XYZ file of N, CA, C and O in Angstrom:
472
model
N 4.483 27.768 6.619
C 4.120 26.682 7.811
C 5.035 26.743 8.801
O 6.352 26.934 8.477
N 4.795 26.708 9.524
C 5.717 26.347 11.370
C 6.594 25.332 11.586
O 7.489 25.191 11.938
N 5.852 24.507 11.327
C 6.154 22.628 11.866
C 5.623 22.403 13.180
O 6.300 21.652 13.703
N 5.090 23.514 13.582
C 4.484 23.317 15.061
C 2.711 23.735 15.421
O 2.346 24.466 14.625
N 2.202 23.213 16.316
C 0.573 22.665 16.526
C 1.006 23.021 18.358
O 1.443 22.239 18.933
N 0.875 24.125 18.885
C 0.537 24.216 20.332
C 2.044 23.667 20.825
O 2.070 23.295 22.084
N 2.671 24.175 20.210
C 4.242 24.357 20.519
C 5.062 22.982 20.424
O 6.122 22.201 20.966
N 4.042 21.716 19.904
C 4.964 20.547 19.808
C 4.673 20.343 18.229
O 4.747 20.711 16.943
N 5.696 19.694 17.330
C 5.950 18.946 15.777
C 4.912 18.518 15.422
O 4.010 17.753 16.313
N 4.549 19.231 14.547
C 3.347 19.105 13.555
C 3.966 19.119 12.318
O 4.351 19.433 11.403
N 3.193 18.057 11.349
C 3.306 17.363 9.545
C 2.407 18.519 9.156
O 2.110 19.451 9.969
N 3.121 18.831 8.254
C 2.209 20.337 7.020
C 0.779 20.200 7.285
O 0.034 20.944 7.058
N -0.100 18.756 6.977
C -1.272 18.213 6.963
C -2.029 18.721 8.172
O -3.189 19.209 8.508
N -1.216 18.157 9.575
C -1.507 18.849 10.800
C -1.730 20.178 11.168
O -2.929 20.323 11.621
N -0.698 21.365 10.637
C -0.948 22.205 10.841
C -1.753 22.930 9.942
O -2.539 23.643 11.030
N -1.996 22.591 9.269
C -3.291 23.539 7.736
C -4.612 23.081 8.780
O -5.315 23.418 9.092
N -4.945 21.469 9.366
C -6.321 21.211 9.501
C -6.030 21.797 11.125
O -7.457 22.978 11.234
N -5.005 22.502 12.158
C -5.151 22.938 13.525
C -5.516 24.483 12.536
O -6.318 25.483 13.250
N -5.050 25.556 11.800
C -5.354 26.446 11.435
C -6.827 26.807 10.773
O -7.125 27.284 11.402
N -7.185 25.461 10.335
C -8.454 25.444 9.661
C -9.421 26.160 11.408
O -10.342 26.499 10.916
N -8.940 24.973 12.188
C -9.825 25.381 13.324
C -9.984 26.115 14.019
O -10.968 26.774 13.899
N -8.535 26.769 14.177
C -8.617 28.420 14.835
C -9.235 29.425 13.626
O -9.485 30.074 14.603
N -9.403 29.325 12.645
C -9.975 29.987 12.239
C -11.365 30.069 11.934
O -11.736 31.516 11.987
N -12.010 28.983 12.156
C -13.654 28.691 12.900
C -13.361 29.316 14.254
O -14.556 29.081 14.333
N -12.510 29.107 14.833
C -12.514 29.573 16.610
C -13.093 28.129 17.298
O -14.104 28.486 17.875
N -12.903 27.018 16.575
C -13.109 25.798 17.425
C -12.109 25.343 18.300
O -11.272 25.374 17.851
N -12.558 25.218 19.109
C -11.716 24.513 20.200
C -11.034 23.096 20.343
O -11.586 22.086 19.764
N -9.520 23.030 20.272
C -9.386 21.917 19.594
C -7.888 21.355 21.252
O -6.981 22.746 21.656
N -7.403 20.609 21.345
C -6.135 20.083 21.451
C -5.763 19.232 20.802
O -6.153 18.333 19.615
N -4.175 19.038 20.825
C -3.398 18.133 20.325
C -2.917 17.151 20.265
O -1.960 17.882 21.627
N -2.444 15.755 20.113
C -1.828 15.117 20.318
C -2.170 14.368 21.767
O -1.144 14.591 22.593
N -2.997 14.345 22.053
C -3.653 14.130 23.507
C -3.754 12.252 23.268
O -4.078 11.422 22.030
N -2.939 11.545 24.594
C -2.816 10.282 24.430
C -3.493 9.296 25.282
O -3.800 10.291 26.696
N -3.626 8.963 24.823
C -5.203 7.630 26.188
C -4.221 5.786 26.210
O -3.651 5.422 25.379
N -4.760 5.687 27.474
C -4.655 4.403 28.038
C -3.415 3.598 28.356
O -2.822 2.755 28.393
N -2.337 5.041 28.240
C -1.058 4.344 28.872
C -0.747 5.877 30.138
O -0.689 7.240 29.050
N 0.814 5.867 30.561
C 1.122 7.323 30.830
C 1.690 7.761 30.067
O 1.881 9.491 30.061
N 2.387 7.502 29.073
C 2.941 8.584 27.998
C 2.576 7.982 26.363
O 2.435 6.537 26.506
N 2.809 9.065 25.626
C 2.292 8.215 24.398
C 3.446 7.456 23.563
O 2.734 6.906 23.033
N 4.335 7.118 24.174
C 5.023 6.295 23.887
C 5.392 4.488 24.649
O 5.841 3.867 24.260
N 4.269 5.047 25.482
C 4.207 3.300 26.000
C 3.473 2.397 25.407
O 2.525 2.988 24.711
N 4.154 1.159 25.567
C 2.505 0.236 24.803
C 1.288 0.279 24.859
O 1.264 0.661 26.316
N 0.321 0.167 24.126
C -0.631 0.273 24.841
C -1.706 1.734 24.557
O -2.499 1.625 24.028
N -0.785 2.568 24.181
C -1.089 4.125 24.117
C -1.746 4.403 22.834
O -0.722 4.074 22.110
N -2.942 4.542 22.908
C -3.140 5.239 21.512
C -3.053 7.191 21.409
O -3.570 7.880 22.431
N -2.084 7.506 20.681
C -2.670 9.183 20.480
C -3.483 9.495 19.274
O -3.347 8.984 18.634
N -4.069 10.550 19.627
C -5.519 11.034 19.223
C -5.255 12.473 18.707
O -3.981 13.397 19.812
N -4.368 12.556 16.892
C -4.516 13.885 16.548
C -4.906 15.049 17.231
O -4.837 16.460 17.552
N -6.660 15.115 17.111
C -6.934 16.025 17.583
C -8.350 15.565 17.983
O -8.682 14.875 17.925
N -8.917 16.387 19.630
C -9.981 16.270 19.618
C -10.542 17.202 20.249
O -9.811 18.737 20.263
N -11.241 17.542 19.303
C -12.162 18.601 19.065
C -13.218 19.039 19.400
O -14.235 18.095 19.519
N -13.330 19.962 20.320
C -14.815 20.074 21.348
C -15.626 21.442 20.575
O -15.110 22.530 20.223
N -16.532 20.810 19.845
C -17.201 22.391 19.145
C -19.069 21.852 20.042
O -19.346 20.794 19.985
N -19.233 22.926 20.483
C -20.897 23.030 21.090
C -20.894 21.732 22.016
O -22.226 21.108 22.523
N -20.019 21.512 22.370
C -20.218 20.507 24.000
C -19.753 19.057 23.962
O -19.777 18.365 23.752
N -19.232 19.064 22.072
C -19.508 17.680 22.037
C -17.639 17.384 21.197
O -17.176 18.264 20.359
N -16.644 16.228 21.985
C -15.777 15.981 21.564
C -15.397 15.061 19.858
O -16.325 13.854 19.995
N -15.202 15.345 19.158
C -14.953 14.650 18.603
C -13.568 14.347 18.183
O -12.527 14.896 17.943
N -12.706 13.218 18.159
C -11.228 12.261 18.193
C -11.246 12.491 16.433
O -12.096 11.530 16.102
N -10.244 13.382 16.242
C -9.787 13.035 14.380
C -8.334 12.730 14.952
O -7.502 12.744 15.160
N -7.959 11.999 13.574
C -6.926 11.462 13.070
C -6.977 11.756 11.641
O -7.545 11.838 10.913
N -5.336 12.388 11.803
C -5.036 12.974 10.134
C -4.070 11.716 9.712
O -2.969 11.570 10.001
N -4.267 11.153 8.452
C -3.186 10.027 7.859
C -3.027 10.935 6.804
O -2.849 10.717 5.558
N -1.664 10.501 7.331
C -0.402 11.069 6.556
C -0.389 10.205 5.087
O -0.571 8.537 5.213
N 0.050 10.248 3.979
C 0.071 8.688 3.115
C 1.739 7.863 3.959
O 1.528 6.695 3.506
N 2.493 8.562 4.215
C 3.352 7.657 4.518
C 3.386 6.633 4.977
O 3.564 5.176 5.386
N 2.516 6.456 6.722
C 2.011 5.821 7.389
C 0.949 5.279 8.071
O 0.760 4.673 8.284
N 0.040 5.629 6.615
C -0.979 5.026 6.471
C -1.383 4.472 4.789
O -2.632 4.784 4.581
N -0.401 3.538 4.638
C -1.002 3.187 2.938
C -0.898 1.825 2.627
O -1.496 1.633 1.865
N -0.232 0.928 3.719
C -0.005 -0.216 3.532
C -1.380 -0.474 3.817
O -1.978 -0.221 4.976
N -2.074 -2.325 3.290
C -2.668 -2.196 4.294
C -2.676 -3.215 5.467
O -3.629 -2.971 6.477
N -1.271 -3.196 6.349
C -0.932 -3.756 7.139
C -1.621 -2.301 8.023
O -1.922 -2.344 8.961
N -0.653 -1.319 7.713
C -1.114 0.109 8.182
C -2.385 0.151 8.444
O -3.395 0.756 9.927
N -3.504 -0.053 7.642
C -4.586 0.324 7.420
C -5.496 -0.854 8.251
O -6.152 -0.212 8.848
N -5.060 -2.057 8.307
C -6.110 -2.848 9.453
C -5.497 -2.656 10.668
O -6.388 -2.476 11.654
N -3.666 -1.923 11.190
C -3.438 -1.200 12.360
C -4.296 0.017 12.744
O -4.971 0.401 13.873
N -4.833 0.431 12.292
C -5.560 1.703 11.771
C -7.121 1.937 12.560
O -8.017 2.027 13.160
N -7.401 0.620 11.631
C -8.913 0.016 11.826
C -9.183 -0.498 13.406
O -10.222 -0.191 13.958
N -8.025 -1.583 13.886
C -7.859 -2.152 15.290
C -7.695 -0.862 15.863
O -8.822 -0.722 17.109
N -6.933 0.281 15.766
C -7.012 1.434 16.603
C -7.623 2.019 17.083
O -8.958 2.428 18.195
N -8.350 2.361 15.849
C -10.120 3.112 15.871
C -11.090 2.163 16.614
O -11.925 2.843 17.425
N -11.529 0.965 16.603
C -12.119 0.041 17.525
C -11.866 -0.054 18.442
O -13.073 0.378 19.493
N -11.038 -0.182 19.078
C -10.413 0.021 20.683
C -10.957 1.525 21.322
O -11.206 1.451 22.164
N -10.206 2.638 20.370
C -10.160 3.864 21.379
C -11.935 4.236 20.868
O -11.984 4.851 21.892
N -12.913 4.020 19.905
C -14.110 4.310 19.987
C -14.903 3.109 21.517
O -16.099 3.654 21.776
N -14.357 1.951 21.168
C -15.297 1.630 22.169
C -14.660 2.337 23.867
O -15.728 2.513 24.503
N -13.466 2.727 24.180
C -13.421 3.040 25.020
C -13.743 4.482 25.300
O -14.457 4.882 26.571
N -13.949 5.740 24.369
C -13.960 6.720 23.964
C -15.500 7.035 24.073
O -15.651 8.038 24.559
N -16.159 6.309 24.318
C -17.941 6.449 24.763
C -17.879 6.590 26.428
O -18.575 7.232 26.695
N -16.944 5.916 26.685
C -16.605 6.342 28.758
C -16.421 7.556 28.968
O -17.022 8.198 29.607
N -15.790 8.355 27.750
C -15.568 9.600 27.739
C -16.449 10.524 27.292
O -16.590 12.173 27.209
N -17.389 10.131 26.639
C -18.356 11.041 25.859
C -18.463 11.389 24.302
O -18.929 12.184 24.300
N -17.290 11.032 24.088
C -17.003 11.214 22.696
C -17.695 10.399 21.290
O -18.075 9.516 21.973
N -17.434 11.377 20.147
C -17.890 10.645 19.075
C -16.967 9.667 18.707
O -15.906 9.794 18.795
N -17.723 8.906 17.958
C -16.474 8.060 16.774
C -15.835 8.982 16.010
O -15.869 10.119 15.844
N -14.366 8.407 16.389
C -12.918 9.299 15.711
C -13.411 8.839 14.077
O -14.290 8.351 13.706
N -13.079 10.073 13.274
C -12.499 10.116 12.188
C -11.592 10.685 11.669
O -10.622 10.982 12.409
N -11.042 9.596 10.267
C -9.730 9.664 10.105
C -10.095 11.022 8.803
O -10.963 10.097 8.005
N -8.799 11.667 8.131
C -8.930 12.855 7.154
C -7.738 11.548 6.740
O -6.337 12.299 6.828
N -8.187 11.242 5.466
C -6.921 11.463 4.514
C -5.762 12.818 4.278
O -6.679 13.572 3.891
N -4.654 12.183 4.515
C -3.728 13.390 4.464
C -4.019 14.449 2.899
O -3.314 15.969 2.684
N -4.151 13.713 1.577
C -4.567 14.476 0.165
C -5.224 15.459 0.457
O -5.752 15.824 -0.366
N -6.272 15.274 1.383
C -7.296 16.620 1.526
C -7.136 17.448 2.401
O -8.003 18.362 2.374
N -6.153 17.563 2.878
C -5.269 18.970 3.397
C -4.066 19.407 2.917
O -3.352 19.923 3.298
N -3.874 18.982 1.550
C -2.826 19.751 0.475
C -2.832 21.217 0.983
O -1.437 21.632 0.161
N -3.922 21.871 0.751
C -3.472 23.521 0.749
C -4.191 23.776 1.487
O -5.502 23.482 2.558
N -3.898 24.835 2.418
C -4.850 25.722 3.162
C -6.344 25.851 2.703
O -7.277 25.431 4.074
N -6.239 25.882 1.821
C -7.676 26.168 1.053
C -8.565 25.062 1.408
O -9.377 24.372 1.988
N -7.607 23.349 1.083
C -8.638 22.500 1.200
C -8.624 22.363 2.302
O -10.152 21.489 2.800
N -7.894 22.532 3.681
C -8.194 22.127 4.794
C -9.053 22.908 5.423
O -10.114 22.220 6.311
N -9.327 24.411 4.911
C -10.361 24.913 5.361
C -11.890 24.740 5.079
O -12.744 24.683 5.781
N -12.173 23.766 3.913
C -13.441 23.518 3.344
C -13.726 21.927 4.663
O -14.983 21.626 4.455
N -12.329 21.104 4.258
C -12.998 20.438 5.295
C -13.183 19.965 6.614
O -14.400 20.058 6.879
N -12.619 21.280 7.408
C -13.303 21.875 8.754
C -14.253 22.403 8.524
O -15.333 21.713 9.472
N -14.561 23.529 7.144
C -16.470 23.689 7.081
C -17.342 22.679 6.843
O -18.537 22.624 7.646
N -17.476 21.535 6.451
C -17.867 20.694 6.333
C -18.164 19.682 7.145
O -19.013 19.071 7.473
N -16.826 19.303 8.400
C -17.399 18.279 9.209
C -17.557 19.399 10.470
O -18.993 18.863 11.156
N -17.721 20.658 10.567
C -18.242 21.022 11.604
C -19.005 22.435 11.368
O -19.478 23.061 12.305
């Protein structure tokens, strides 16, 4: 693994997911932010992947165990999902999906997740 996706820093699970998408020739963008001018501005929501297949856009969040394990973090994720999904309808996005990082521990596992999703 290189630690990068599209020239940006990426975790191992993000990189495996990106490689699985690329292997299937599925178009995607990485780390798109919405609702603020920069991803670090208050109110911004960063989507790990916007996957475009057959003209349909699927926002995908990859949930590593470190930053998505406590009940407070999980509650924050649910709030973020509700806000994003409500606004995402105006973009024509499908509801966001979350993938637990433990489902992407190997490249074969990531390939299987992508196969099942798309």
